[in-house]
């Protein structure tokens, strides 16, 4: 029996079992940590998007308040407005004559609009008068690139609300500038005869918001963005603001627009991202927070690496201790037992030393008992042989 080979085999089996157990332990711990961290990342990003939404809502409320204040200034400056039965030609359109208690005839009187623009520190007023089944601009401070007045018909999407005698407040992009606009109908004898408009230019404010959100980070490579569902472009984004979307990004945004609110895991360019998003319907916006999961998994990777190193060290130590104990408690006693057995074969008067009370000690004791019986048997045989010799001599 090759005891050394048994020691090696047992040690190898122990090493294999320990390595498998440690590998399973490290894998389990890493998996649990990664899952917990990802869940934490989702929660963190959602909370940060909620904070970004608070910023957007405050920005929108401020714009609305300014636009409504400008409308109040416009109405105070004009006073009561009434329409006559006469029409006055404005550019290519004939519209009802509008008379202000404080400003007189409003048709073609652009000085009034310019004055109100100064009073509101940049507000863009326009006065629309009934023109057939539409409303034509009869006074405005809004200028075209060539310096002429931007006179035209009332936006068709606004028309139904005016006819329903509703005030409309909303954001519009006019000639490349962003305005928070207020439209208010002028009612005379139950009929809408005119529409007052004023726009608060928040283009610079949007740029400030963009700078603010650009400074808001999610991890090392994460960022916030705002997607306009009407133009299908990003209004705020580190690299894609105002640009046409690639097919991959477009498909991803179409999915987000349909879902409107939630959390998605996306893989772009081999990089996994967590994207949380919420809609802001008043401005046709979706506010998004995007973070690279690896930015948050770094602690988990460090912990996993340390676990692997520690597991290797512990496994090696356990293997060394196991080999040492196997050698001391099993291999060496068996070697001694073998040596003692070899000695006994030439001298049956010897006994095997017994150490401890383990299995090898029990075997040694059993062998001693067996040898004792053999010794007795040999002694009896010798005595019997001597007696037989004596009897033979006597005969």
mmCIF file of C-alpha atoms in Angstrom:
data_model
loop_
_atom_site.group_PDB
_atom_site.id
_atom_site.type_symbol
_atom_site.label_atom_id
_atom_site.label_comp_id
_atom_site.label_asym_id
_atom_site.label_seq_id
_atom_site.Cartn_x
_atom_site.Cartn_y
_atom_site.Cartn_z
ATOM 1 C CA UNK A 1 0.000 0.000 0.000
ATOM 2 C CA UNK A 2 1.536 3.302 -1.119
ATOM 3 C CA UNK A 3 0.649 5.570 1.786
ATOM 4 C CA UNK A 4 2.248 8.619 0.263
ATOM 5 C CA UNK A 5 0.057 8.364 -2.810
ATOM 6 C CA UNK A 6 -3.012 8.152 -0.559
ATOM 7 C CA UNK A 7 -1.870 11.300 1.254
ATOM 8 C CA UNK A 8 -1.442 13.089 -2.067
ATOM 9 C CA UNK A 9 -4.824 11.913 -3.342
ATOM 10 C CA UNK A 10 -6.659 12.912 -0.171
ATOM 11 C CA UNK A 11 -4.887 16.275 -0.135
ATOM 12 C CA UNK A 12 -5.773 16.854 -3.783
ATOM 13 C CA UNK A 13 -9.430 16.037 -3.126
ATOM 14 C CA UNK A 14 -9.508 18.380 -0.137
ATOM 15 C CA UNK A 15 -7.851 21.120 -2.188
ATOM 16 C CA UNK A 16 -10.362 20.659 -5.013
ATOM 17 C CA UNK A 17 -13.348 20.715 -2.653
ATOM 18 C CA UNK A 18 -12.038 23.816 -0.876
ATOM 19 C CA UNK A 19 -11.360 25.592 -4.177
ATOM 20 C CA UNK A 20 -14.872 24.811 -5.462
ATOM 21 C CA UNK A 21 -16.470 25.944 -2.190
ATOM 22 C CA UNK A 22 -14.476 29.172 -2.153
ATOM 23 C CA UNK A 23 -15.269 29.866 -5.822
ATOM 24 C CA UNK A 24 -18.994 29.334 -5.174
ATOM 25 C CA UNK A 25 -18.806 31.587 -2.122
ATOM 26 C CA UNK A 26 -17.043 34.384 -4.038
ATOM 27 C CA UNK A 27 -19.486 34.066 -6.950
ATOM 28 C CA UNK A 28 -22.485 34.197 -4.608
ATOM 29 C CA UNK A 29 -21.173 37.205 -2.667
ATOM 30 C CA UNK A 30 -20.280 39.039 -5.904
ATOM 31 C CA UNK A 31 -23.698 38.333 -7.389
ATOM 32 C CA UNK A 32 -25.508 39.535 -4.259
ATOM 33 C CA UNK A 33 -23.365 42.674 -4.064
ATOM 34 C CA UNK A 34 -23.884 43.464 -7.758
ATOM 35 C CA UNK A 35 -27.649 43.006 -7.444
ATOM 36 C CA UNK A 36 -27.844 45.167 -4.323
ATOM 37 C CA UNK A 37 -25.660 47.873 -5.864
ATOM 38 C CA UNK A 38 -27.708 47.938 -9.086
ATOM 39 C CA UNK A 39 -30.925 48.247 -7.092
ATOM 40 C CA UNK A 40 -29.311 51.055 -5.136
ATOM 41 C CA UNK A 41 -28.210 52.722 -8.378
ATOM 42 C CA UNK A 42 -31.784 52.561 -9.726
ATOM 43 C CA UNK A 43 -33.120 54.191 -6.572
ATOM 44 C CA UNK A 44 -30.373 56.830 -6.557
ATOM 45 C CA UNK A 45 -30.938 57.763 -10.201
ATOM 46 C CA UNK A 46 -34.705 57.931 -9.735
ATOM 47 C CA UNK A 47 -34.222 60.224 -6.751
ATOM 48 C CA UNK A 48 -31.823 62.415 -8.715
ATOM 49 C CA UNK A 49 -34.230 62.589 -11.662
ATOM 50 C CA UNK A 50 -36.947 63.634 -9.207
ATOM 51 C CA UNK A 51 -34.636 66.415 -7.990
ATOM 52 C CA UNK A 52 -33.955 67.430 -11.596
ATOM 53 C CA UNK A 53 -37.717 67.473 -12.183
ATOM 54 C CA UNK A 54 -38.085 69.817 -9.219
ATOM 55 C CA UNK A 55 -35.547 72.126 -10.878
ATOM 56 C CA UNK A 56 -37.433 71.970 -14.187
ATOM 57 C CA UNK A 57 -40.767 72.618 -12.482
ATOM 58 C CA UNK A 58 -39.370 75.640 -10.651
ATOM 59 C CA UNK A 59 -37.926 76.884 -13.938
ATOM 60 C CA UNK A 60 -41.299 76.433 -15.655
ATOM 61 C CA UNK A 61 -43.219 78.063 -12.820
ATOM 62 C CA UNK A 62 -40.879 81.047 -12.915
ATOM 63 C CA UNK A 63 -41.380 81.383 -16.680
ATOM 64 C CA UNK A 64 -45.153 81.157 -16.321
ATOM 65 C CA UNK A 65 -45.180 83.726 -13.527
ATOM 66 C CA UNK A 66 -43.143 86.129 -15.653
ATOM 67 C CA UNK A 67 -45.357 85.583 -18.702
ATOM 68 C CA UNK A 68 -48.517 86.145 -16.648
ATOM 69 C CA UNK A 69 -46.989 89.259 -15.112
ATOM 70 C CA UNK A 70 -46.230 90.561 -18.607
ATOM 71 C CA UNK A 71 -49.834 89.888 -19.647
ATOM 72 C CA UNK A 72 -51.020 91.829 -16.603
ATOM 73 C CA UNK A 73 -48.791 94.755 -17.646
ATOM 74 C CA UNK A 74 -50.157 94.538 -21.205
ATOM 75 C CA UNK A 75 -53.773 94.586 -20.047
ATOM 76 C CA UNK A 76 -53.147 97.444 -17.642
ATOM 77 C CA UNK A 77 -51.451 99.454 -20.381
ATOM 78 C CA UNK A 78 -54.279 98.908 -22.863
ATOM 79 C CA UNK A 79 -57.201 99.202 -20.483
ATOM 80 C CA UNK A 80 -60.594 98.277 -21.902
ATOM 81 C CA UNK A 81 -60.570 97.162 -25.550
ATOM 82 C CA UNK A 82 -63.573 97.328 -27.836
ATOM 83 C CA UNK A 83 -64.087 96.452 -31.467
ATOM 84 C CA UNK A 84 -65.996 98.625 -33.936
ATOM 85 C CA UNK A 85 -67.934 97.436 -36.918
ATOM 86 C CA UNK A 86 -65.284 98.872 -39.233
ATOM 87 C CA UNK A 87 -62.328 96.937 -40.605
ATOM 88 C CA UNK A 88 -58.811 98.211 -41.124
ATOM 89 C CA UNK A 89 -56.326 96.694 -43.543
ATOM 90 C CA UNK A 90 -53.175 95.284 -41.928
ATOM 91 C CA UNK A 91 -50.610 94.081 -44.424
ATOM 92 C CA UNK A 92 -52.723 91.730 -46.584
ATOM 93 C CA UNK A 93 -55.567 91.195 -44.133
ATOM 94 C CA UNK A 94 -58.647 93.163 -43.160
ATOM 95 C CA UNK A 95 -59.421 93.003 -39.444
ATOM 96 C CA UNK A 96 -61.863 94.602 -37.047
ATOM 97 C CA UNK A 97 -60.840 97.992 -35.759
ATOM 98 C CA UNK A 98 -59.717 97.753 -32.144
ATOM 99 C CA UNK A 99 -59.786 100.757 -29.833
ATOM 100 C CA UNK A 100 -58.088 100.919 -26.448
ATOM 101 C CA UNK A 101 -59.369 103.230 -23.739
ATOM 102 C CA UNK A 102 -55.783 104.238 -22.952
ATOM 103 C CA UNK A 103 -53.976 103.817 -26.274
ATOM 104 C CA UNK A 104 -56.576 104.641 -28.913
ATOM 105 C CA UNK A 105 -56.703 102.704 -32.183
ATOM 106 C CA UNK A 106 -54.528 99.626 -32.000
ATOM 107 C CA UNK A 107 -54.539 98.561 -35.649
ATOM 108 C CA UNK A 108 -51.145 99.239 -37.270
ATOM 109 C CA UNK A 109 -50.032 101.041 -34.117
ATOM 110 C CA UNK A 110 -46.818 99.174 -33.442
ATOM 111 C CA UNK A 111 -45.502 101.882 -31.147
ATOM 112 C CA UNK A 112 -47.900 100.548 -28.523
ATOM 113 C CA UNK A 113 -46.337 97.093 -28.738
ATOM 114 C CA UNK A 114 -42.832 98.551 -28.640
ATOM 115 C CA UNK A 115 -43.750 100.607 -25.577
ATOM 116 C CA UNK A 116 -45.115 97.539 -23.785
ATOM 117 C CA UNK A 117 -41.966 95.636 -24.741
ATOM 118 C CA UNK A 118 -39.954 98.273 -22.888
ATOM 119 C CA UNK A 119 -42.345 98.222 -19.934
ATOM 120 C CA UNK A 120 -41.941 94.452 -19.609
ATOM 121 C CA UNK A 121 -38.188 94.552 -20.169
ATOM 122 C CA UNK A 122 -38.224 92.371 -23.273
ATOM 123 C CA UNK A 123 -41.706 90.894 -23.428
ATOM 124 C CA UNK A 124 -43.028 90.316 -26.964
ATOM 125 C CA UNK A 125 -46.641 91.560 -27.231
ATOM 126 C CA UNK A 126 -48.931 90.991 -30.198
ATOM 127 C CA UNK A 127 -52.553 92.048 -30.612
ATOM 128 C CA UNK A 128 -54.830 90.012 -32.860
ATOM 129 C CA UNK A 129 -58.154 91.270 -34.234
ATOM 130 C CA UNK A 130 -61.007 89.227 -35.715
ATOM 131 C CA UNK A 131 -60.535 88.772 -39.463
ATOM 132 C CA UNK A 132 -63.319 86.688 -40.933
ATOM 133 C CA UNK A 133 -63.071 83.287 -39.265
ATOM 134 C CA UNK A 134 -59.514 83.946 -38.122
ATOM 135 C CA UNK A 135 -57.535 86.441 -36.104
ATOM 136 C CA UNK A 136 -54.930 88.652 -37.768
ATOM 137 C CA UNK A 137 -52.060 90.403 -35.995
ATOM 138 C CA UNK A 138 -52.687 94.159 -36.055
ATOM 139 C CA UNK A 139 -49.879 95.263 -33.713
ATOM 140 C CA UNK A 140 -46.668 93.519 -32.681
ATOM 141 C CA UNK A 141 -43.158 94.145 -31.455
ATOM 142 C CA UNK A 142 -41.881 90.898 -32.940
ATOM 143 C CA UNK A 143 -39.465 91.552 -35.805
ATOM 144 C CA UNK A 144 -38.341 89.368 -38.682
ATOM 145 C CA UNK A 145 -34.716 89.070 -39.765
ATOM 146 C CA UNK A 146 -35.232 91.819 -42.347
ATOM 147 C CA UNK A 147 -36.523 94.195 -39.672
ATOM 148 C CA UNK A 148 -40.176 94.029 -40.743
ATOM 149 C CA UNK A 149 -43.004 93.256 -38.333
ATOM 150 C CA UNK A 150 -44.034 89.610 -37.929
ATOM 151 C CA UNK A 151 -47.679 90.037 -38.884
ATOM 152 C CA UNK A 152 -49.774 86.992 -39.646
ATOM 153 C CA UNK A 153 -52.641 84.871 -38.475
ATOM 154 C CA UNK A 154 -53.193 83.386 -35.029
ATOM 155 C CA UNK A 155 -51.679 79.942 -34.513
ATOM 156 C CA UNK A 156 -54.302 77.380 -35.538
ATOM 157 C CA UNK A 157 -53.596 75.201 -32.509
ATOM 158 C CA UNK A 158 -54.464 78.157 -30.248
ATOM 159 C CA UNK A 159 -57.605 79.167 -32.175
ATOM 160 C CA UNK A 160 -60.006 76.593 -30.604
ATOM 161 C CA UNK A 161 -59.078 77.627 -27.081
ATOM 162 C CA UNK A 162 -59.642 81.288 -27.868
ATOM 163 C CA UNK A 163 -63.036 80.542 -29.359
ATOM 164 C CA UNK A 164 -63.848 78.658 -26.153
ATOM 165 C CA UNK A 165 -62.869 81.833 -24.283
ATOM 166 C CA UNK A 166 -60.002 80.086 -22.497
ATOM 167 C CA UNK A 167 -56.648 81.552 -21.534
ATOM 168 C CA UNK A 168 -53.719 79.572 -22.897
ATOM 169 C CA UNK A 169 -50.296 79.408 -21.254
ATOM 170 C CA UNK A 170 -47.541 77.383 -22.874
ATOM 171 C CA UNK A 171 -44.069 77.322 -24.363
ATOM 172 C CA UNK A 172 -43.472 78.026 -28.048
ATOM 173 C CA UNK A 173 -40.406 78.319 -30.214
ATOM 174 C CA UNK A 174 -40.671 81.470 -32.301
ATOM 175 C CA UNK A 175 -37.960 82.191 -34.861
ATOM 176 C CA UNK A 176 -35.442 80.101 -32.927
ATOM 177 C CA UNK A 177 -36.182 81.669 -29.544
ATOM 178 C CA UNK A 178 -38.007 79.984 -26.664
ATOM 179 C CA UNK A 179 -40.988 81.861 -25.253
ATOM 180 C CA UNK A 180 -43.430 81.197 -22.466
ATOM 181 C CA UNK A 181 -46.582 82.549 -24.057
ATOM 182 C CA UNK A 182 -49.916 83.737 -22.765
ATOM 183 C CA UNK A 183 -52.924 84.072 -25.084
ATOM 184 C CA UNK A 184 -56.051 85.702 -23.718
ATOM 185 C CA UNK A 185 -59.306 86.311 -25.612
ATOM 186 C CA UNK A 186 -61.030 89.712 -25.634
ATOM 187 C CA UNK A 187 -64.776 89.155 -25.393
ATOM 188 C CA UNK A 188 -67.369 91.727 -26.464
ATOM 189 C CA UNK A 189 -71.085 90.999 -26.218
ATOM 190 C CA UNK A 190 -70.327 87.300 -25.746
ATOM 191 C CA UNK A 191 -68.179 87.134 -28.885
ATOM 192 C CA UNK A 192 -64.398 86.878 -29.116
ATOM 193 C CA UNK A 193 -63.300 89.938 -31.105
ATOM 194 C CA UNK A 194 -59.578 90.000 -30.326
ATOM 195 C CA UNK A 195 -56.731 88.054 -28.765
ATOM 196 C CA UNK A 196 -53.949 89.461 -26.628
ATOM 197 C CA UNK A 197 -50.602 87.707 -26.763
ATOM 198 C CA UNK A 198 -47.364 88.213 -24.934
ATOM 199 C CA UNK A 199 -44.275 86.044 -24.817
ATOM 200 C CA UNK A 200 -41.594 85.868 -22.165
ATOM 201 C CA UNK A 201 -38.244 84.946 -23.717
ATOM 202 C CA UNK A 202 -36.629 82.241 -21.588
ATOM 203 C CA UNK A 203 -33.920 81.262 -24.077
ATOM 204 C CA UNK A 204 -31.153 82.519 -21.809
ATOM 205 C CA UNK A 205 -32.853 80.872 -18.852
ATOM 206 C CA UNK A 206 -32.877 77.580 -20.748
ATOM 207 C CA UNK A 207 -29.156 77.973 -21.386
ATOM 208 C CA UNK A 208 -28.623 78.561 -17.666
ATOM 209 C CA UNK A 209 -30.704 75.470 -16.919
ATOM 210 C CA UNK A 210 -28.577 73.541 -19.386
ATOM 211 C CA UNK A 211 -25.409 74.671 -17.607
ATOM 212 C CA UNK A 212 -26.915 73.762 -14.236
ATOM 213 C CA UNK A 213 -27.919 70.297 -15.392
ATOM 214 C CA UNK A 214 -24.550 69.813 -17.090
ATOM 215 C CA UNK A 215 -22.958 70.272 -13.663
ATOM 216 C CA UNK A 216 -25.270 67.666 -12.121
ATOM 217 C CA UNK A 217 -23.416 64.360 -12.401
ATOM 218 C CA UNK A 218 -24.454 60.763 -11.878
ATOM 219 C CA UNK A 219 -21.269 58.948 -11.016
ATOM 220 C CA UNK A 220 -18.174 59.658 -13.094
ATOM 221 C CA UNK A 221 -19.717 59.389 -16.560
ATOM 222 C CA UNK A 222 -23.442 59.919 -15.865
ATOM 223 C CA UNK A 223 -25.449 62.981 -16.874
ATOM 224 C CA UNK A 224 -28.910 64.506 -17.159
ATOM 225 C CA UNK A 225 -30.693 65.325 -20.405
ATOM 226 C CA UNK A 226 -34.010 66.682 -21.640
ATOM 227 C CA UNK A 227 -35.735 65.215 -24.691
ATOM 228 C CA UNK A 228 -38.389 67.176 -26.579
ATOM 229 C CA UNK A 229 -41.130 64.799 -27.717
ATOM 230 C CA UNK A 230 -42.432 67.359 -30.190
ATOM 231 C CA UNK A 231 -39.187 67.965 -32.090
ATOM 232 C CA UNK A 232 -37.765 64.488 -31.337
ATOM 233 C CA UNK A 233 -34.470 66.092 -30.358
ATOM 234 C CA UNK A 234 -32.558 66.593 -27.153
ATOM 235 C CA UNK A 235 -32.786 70.131 -25.850
ATOM 236 C CA UNK A 236 -30.234 69.393 -23.149
ATOM 237 C CA UNK A 237 -27.570 66.723 -23.640
ATOM 238 C CA UNK A 238 -23.753 66.642 -23.331
ATOM 239 C CA UNK A 239 -23.255 65.729 -27.017
ATOM 240 C CA UNK A 240 -26.640 65.344 -28.759
ATOM 241 C CA UNK A 241 -28.415 68.646 -28.033
ATOM 242 C CA UNK A 242 -30.242 69.842 -31.160
ATOM 243 C CA UNK A 243 -28.829 67.053 -33.346
ATOM 244 C CA UNK A 244 -30.590 64.412 -35.402
ATOM 245 C CA UNK A 245 -30.627 61.107 -33.557
ATOM 246 C CA UNK A 246 -28.879 57.965 -34.752
ATOM 247 C CA UNK A 247 -31.075 54.952 -35.469
ATOM 248 C CA UNK A 248 -30.104 53.212 -32.198
ATOM 249 C CA UNK A 249 -30.724 56.276 -30.032
ATOM 250 C CA UNK A 250 -33.931 57.040 -31.919
ATOM 251 C CA UNK A 251 -35.278 53.525 -31.290
ATOM 252 C CA UNK A 252 -34.364 53.767 -27.601
ATOM 253 C CA UNK A 253 -36.063 57.170 -27.256
ATOM 254 C CA UNK A 254 -39.203 55.944 -29.026
ATOM 255 C CA UNK A 255 -39.467 53.197 -26.412
ATOM 256 C CA UNK A 256 -38.936 55.697 -23.587
ATOM 257 C CA UNK A 257 -41.498 58.121 -25.036
ATOM 258 C CA UNK A 258 -44.099 55.335 -25.134
ATOM 259 C CA UNK A 259 -43.303 54.250 -21.593
ATOM 260 C CA UNK A 260 -43.115 57.886 -20.381
ATOM 261 C CA UNK A 261 -41.825 57.033 -16.897
ATOM 262 C CA UNK A 262 -39.616 54.328 -15.421
ATOM 263 C CA UNK A 263 -36.131 52.824 -15.359
ATOM 264 C CA UNK A 264 -34.386 51.025 -18.212
ATOM 265 C CA UNK A 265 -31.050 49.246 -18.605
ATOM 266 C CA UNK A 266 -29.468 50.017 -21.972
ATOM 267 C CA UNK A 267 -26.256 48.864 -23.634
ATOM 268 C CA UNK A 268 -24.675 51.407 -25.963
ATOM 269 C CA UNK A 269 -21.259 50.843 -27.442
ATOM 270 C CA UNK A 270 -20.646 47.945 -25.081
ATOM 271 C CA UNK A 271 -21.299 50.143 -22.031
ATOM 272 C CA UNK A 272 -24.228 49.295 -19.754
ATOM 273 C CA UNK A 273 -26.244 52.284 -18.580
ATOM 274 C CA UNK A 274 -29.125 52.756 -16.190
ATOM 275 C CA UNK A 275 -31.613 55.335 -17.467
ATOM 276 C CA UNK A 276 -34.390 56.783 -15.297
ATOM 277 C CA UNK A 277 -36.912 59.176 -16.827
ATOM 278 C CA UNK A 278 -40.011 61.235 -16.057
ATOM 279 C CA UNK A 279 -42.257 63.290 -18.361
ATOM 280 C CA UNK A 280 -42.917 67.011 -18.121
ATOM 281 C CA UNK A 281 -45.880 67.293 -20.462
ATOM 282 C CA UNK A 282 -46.326 71.061 -20.161
ATOM 283 C CA UNK A 283 -43.141 71.591 -22.153
ATOM 284 C CA UNK A 284 -43.296 68.304 -24.108
ATOM 285 C CA UNK A 285 -40.186 67.234 -22.240
ATOM 286 C CA UNK A 286 -38.879 63.978 -20.850
ATOM 287 C CA UNK A 287 -36.232 64.472 -18.173
ATOM 288 C CA UNK A 288 -33.659 61.672 -18.190
ATOM 289 C CA UNK A 289 -30.859 60.648 -15.870
ATOM 290 C CA UNK A 290 -28.289 58.283 -17.359
ATOM 291 C CA UNK A 291 -25.527 56.566 -15.375
ATOM 292 C CA UNK A 292 -22.852 54.023 -16.288
ATOM 293 C CA UNK A 293 -23.316 51.004 -14.032
ATOM 294 C CA UNK A 294 -19.548 50.375 -13.867
ATOM 295 C CA UNK A 295 -19.147 53.742 -12.109
ATOM 296 C CA UNK A 296 -21.128 52.315 -9.202
ATOM 297 C CA UNK A 297 -19.862 48.722 -9.428
ATOM 298 C CA UNK A 298 -16.242 49.684 -8.714
ATOM 299 C CA UNK A 299 -16.610 48.977 -4.946
ATOM 300 C CA UNK A 300 -18.171 45.613 -5.770
ATOM 301 C CA UNK A 301 -15.278 44.765 -8.096
ATOM 302 C CA UNK A 302 -12.769 45.750 -5.413
ATOM 303 C CA UNK A 303 -14.600 43.634 -2.827
ATOM 304 C CA UNK A 304 -14.791 40.690 -5.251
ATOM 305 C CA UNK A 305 -11.086 40.994 -6.025
ATOM 306 C CA UNK A 306 -10.241 41.072 -2.323
ATOM 307 C CA UNK A 307 -12.525 38.086 -1.731
ATOM 308 C CA UNK A 308 -10.740 36.144 -4.479
ATOM 309 C CA UNK A 309 -7.310 36.961 -3.038
ATOM 310 C CA UNK A 310 -8.454 36.125 0.489
ATOM 311 C CA UNK A 311 -10.086 32.909 -0.729
ATOM 312 C CA UNK A 312 -6.893 31.798 -2.474
ATOM 313 C CA UNK A 313 -4.843 32.508 0.655
ATOM 314 C CA UNK A 314 -7.352 30.753 2.938
ATOM 315 C CA UNK A 315 -7.577 27.786 0.555
ATOM 316 C CA UNK A 316 -3.785 27.403 0.443
ATOM 317 C CA UNK A 317 -3.563 27.673 4.233
ATOM 318 C CA UNK A 318 -6.308 25.076 4.672
ATOM 319 C CA UNK A 319 -4.567 22.756 2.204
ATOM 320 C CA UNK A 320 -1.238 23.127 4.032
ATOM 321 C CA UNK A 321 -2.886 22.561 7.418
ATOM 322 C CA UNK A 322 -4.814 19.571 6.021
ATOM 323 C CA UNK A 323 -1.641 17.998 4.610
ATOM 324 C CA UNK A 324 0.197 18.617 7.887
ATOM 325 C CA UNK A 325 -2.607 17.075 9.948
ATOM 326 C CA UNK A 326 -3.019 14.134 7.571
ATOM 327 C CA UNK A 327 0.695 13.472 7.732
ATOM 328 C CA UNK A 328 0.877 13.789 11.513
ATOM 329 C CA UNK A 329 -2.360 12.053 12.436
ATOM 330 C CA UNK A 330 -2.615 9.437 9.676
ATOM 331 C CA UNK A 331 0.458 8.939 7.510
ATOM 332 C CA UNK A 332 3.125 8.955 10.233
ATOM 333 C CA UNK A 333 1.191 6.620 12.592
ATOM 334 C CA UNK A 334 0.592 4.211 9.714
ATOM 335 C CA UNK A 335 4.309 4.344 8.862
ATOM 336 C CA UNK A 336 5.177 3.540 12.477
ATOM 337 C CA UNK A 337 2.630 0.743 12.514
ATOM 338 C CA UNK A 338 4.184 -0.723 9.369
ATOM 339 C CA UNK A 339 7.696 -0.528 10.843
ATOM 340 C CA UNK A 340 6.540 -2.194 14.055
ATOM 341 C CA UNK A 341 4.828 -4.972 12.103
ATOM 342 C CA UNK A 342 8.070 -5.609 10.205
ATOM 343 C CA UNK A 343 9.939 -5.829 13.519
ATOM 344 C CA UNK A 344 7.382 -8.216 15.006
ATOM 345 C CA UNK A 345 7.745 -10.693 12.135
ATOM 346 C CA UNK A 346 11.230 -11.535 13.427
ATOM 347 C CA UNK A 347 10.459 -11.273 17.139
ATOM 348 C CA UNK A 348 7.003 -12.220 18.435
ATOM 349 C CA UNK A 349 7.931 -11.125 21.917
ATOM 350 C CA UNK A 350 7.718 -7.498 20.832
ATOM 351 C CA UNK A 351 4.591 -5.415 21.193
ATOM 352 C CA UNK A 352 3.412 -2.448 19.125
ATOM 353 C CA UNK A 353 3.470 0.829 21.107
ATOM 354 C CA UNK A 354 0.007 2.359 21.444
ATOM 355 C CA UNK A 355 -0.418 6.140 21.183
ATOM 356 C CA UNK A 356 -3.780 7.696 21.957
ATOM 357 C CA UNK A 357 -7.213 6.189 21.521
ATOM 358 C CA UNK A 358 -7.865 6.686 17.817
ATOM 359 C CA UNK A 359 -8.498 4.082 15.142
ATOM 360 C CA UNK A 360 -4.783 3.397 14.589
ATOM 361 C CA UNK A 361 -4.346 2.846 18.350
ATOM 362 C CA UNK A 362 -7.264 0.387 18.260
ATOM 363 C CA UNK A 363 -5.701 -1.458 15.305
ATOM 364 C CA UNK A 364 -2.365 -1.569 17.155
ATOM 365 C CA UNK A 365 -4.076 -3.007 20.230
ATOM 366 C CA UNK A 366 -5.905 -5.608 18.122
ATOM 367 C CA UNK A 367 -2.610 -6.599 16.493
ATOM 368 C CA UNK A 368 -0.963 -6.908 19.918
ATOM 369 C CA UNK A 369 -3.802 -9.170 21.069
ATOM 370 C CA UNK A 370 -3.463 -11.233 17.907
ATOM 371 C CA UNK A 371 0.313 -11.509 18.364
ATOM 372 C CA UNK A 372 -0.192 -12.492 22.000
ATOM 373 C CA UNK A 373 -2.503 -15.310 20.968
ATOM 374 C CA UNK A 374 0.041 -16.466 18.388
ATOM 375 C CA UNK A 375 2.819 -16.283 20.990
ATOM 376 C CA UNK A 376 0.719 -18.379 23.390
ATOM 377 C CA UNK A 377 -0.071 -20.814 20.603
ATOM 378 C CA UNK A 378 3.621 -21.113 19.733
ATOM 379 C CA UNK A 379 4.494 -21.599 23.410
ATOM 380 C CA UNK A 380 1.857 -24.294 23.786
ATOM 381 C CA UNK A 381 3.096 -25.959 20.649
ATOM 382 C CA UNK A 382 6.668 -25.953 21.961
ATOM 383 C CA UNK A 383 5.558 -27.408 25.297
ATOM 384 C CA UNK A 384 3.572 -30.103 23.543
ATOM 385 C CA UNK A 385 6.541 -30.899 21.329
ATOM 386 C CA UNK A 386 8.794 -31.189 24.391
ATOM 387 C CA UNK A 387 6.356 -33.536 26.097
ATOM 388 C CA UNK A 388 6.152 -35.685 22.963
ATOM 389 C CA UNK A 389 9.947 -35.867 22.807
ATOM 390 C CA UNK A 390 10.114 -36.973 26.459
ATOM 391 C CA UNK A 391 7.542 -39.710 25.883
ATOM 392 C CA UNK A 392 9.432 -40.928 22.848
ATOM 393 C CA UNK A 393 12.672 -41.110 24.795
ATOM 394 C CA UNK A 394 11.024 -43.081 27.587
ATOM 395 C CA UNK A 395 9.719 -45.578 25.056
#
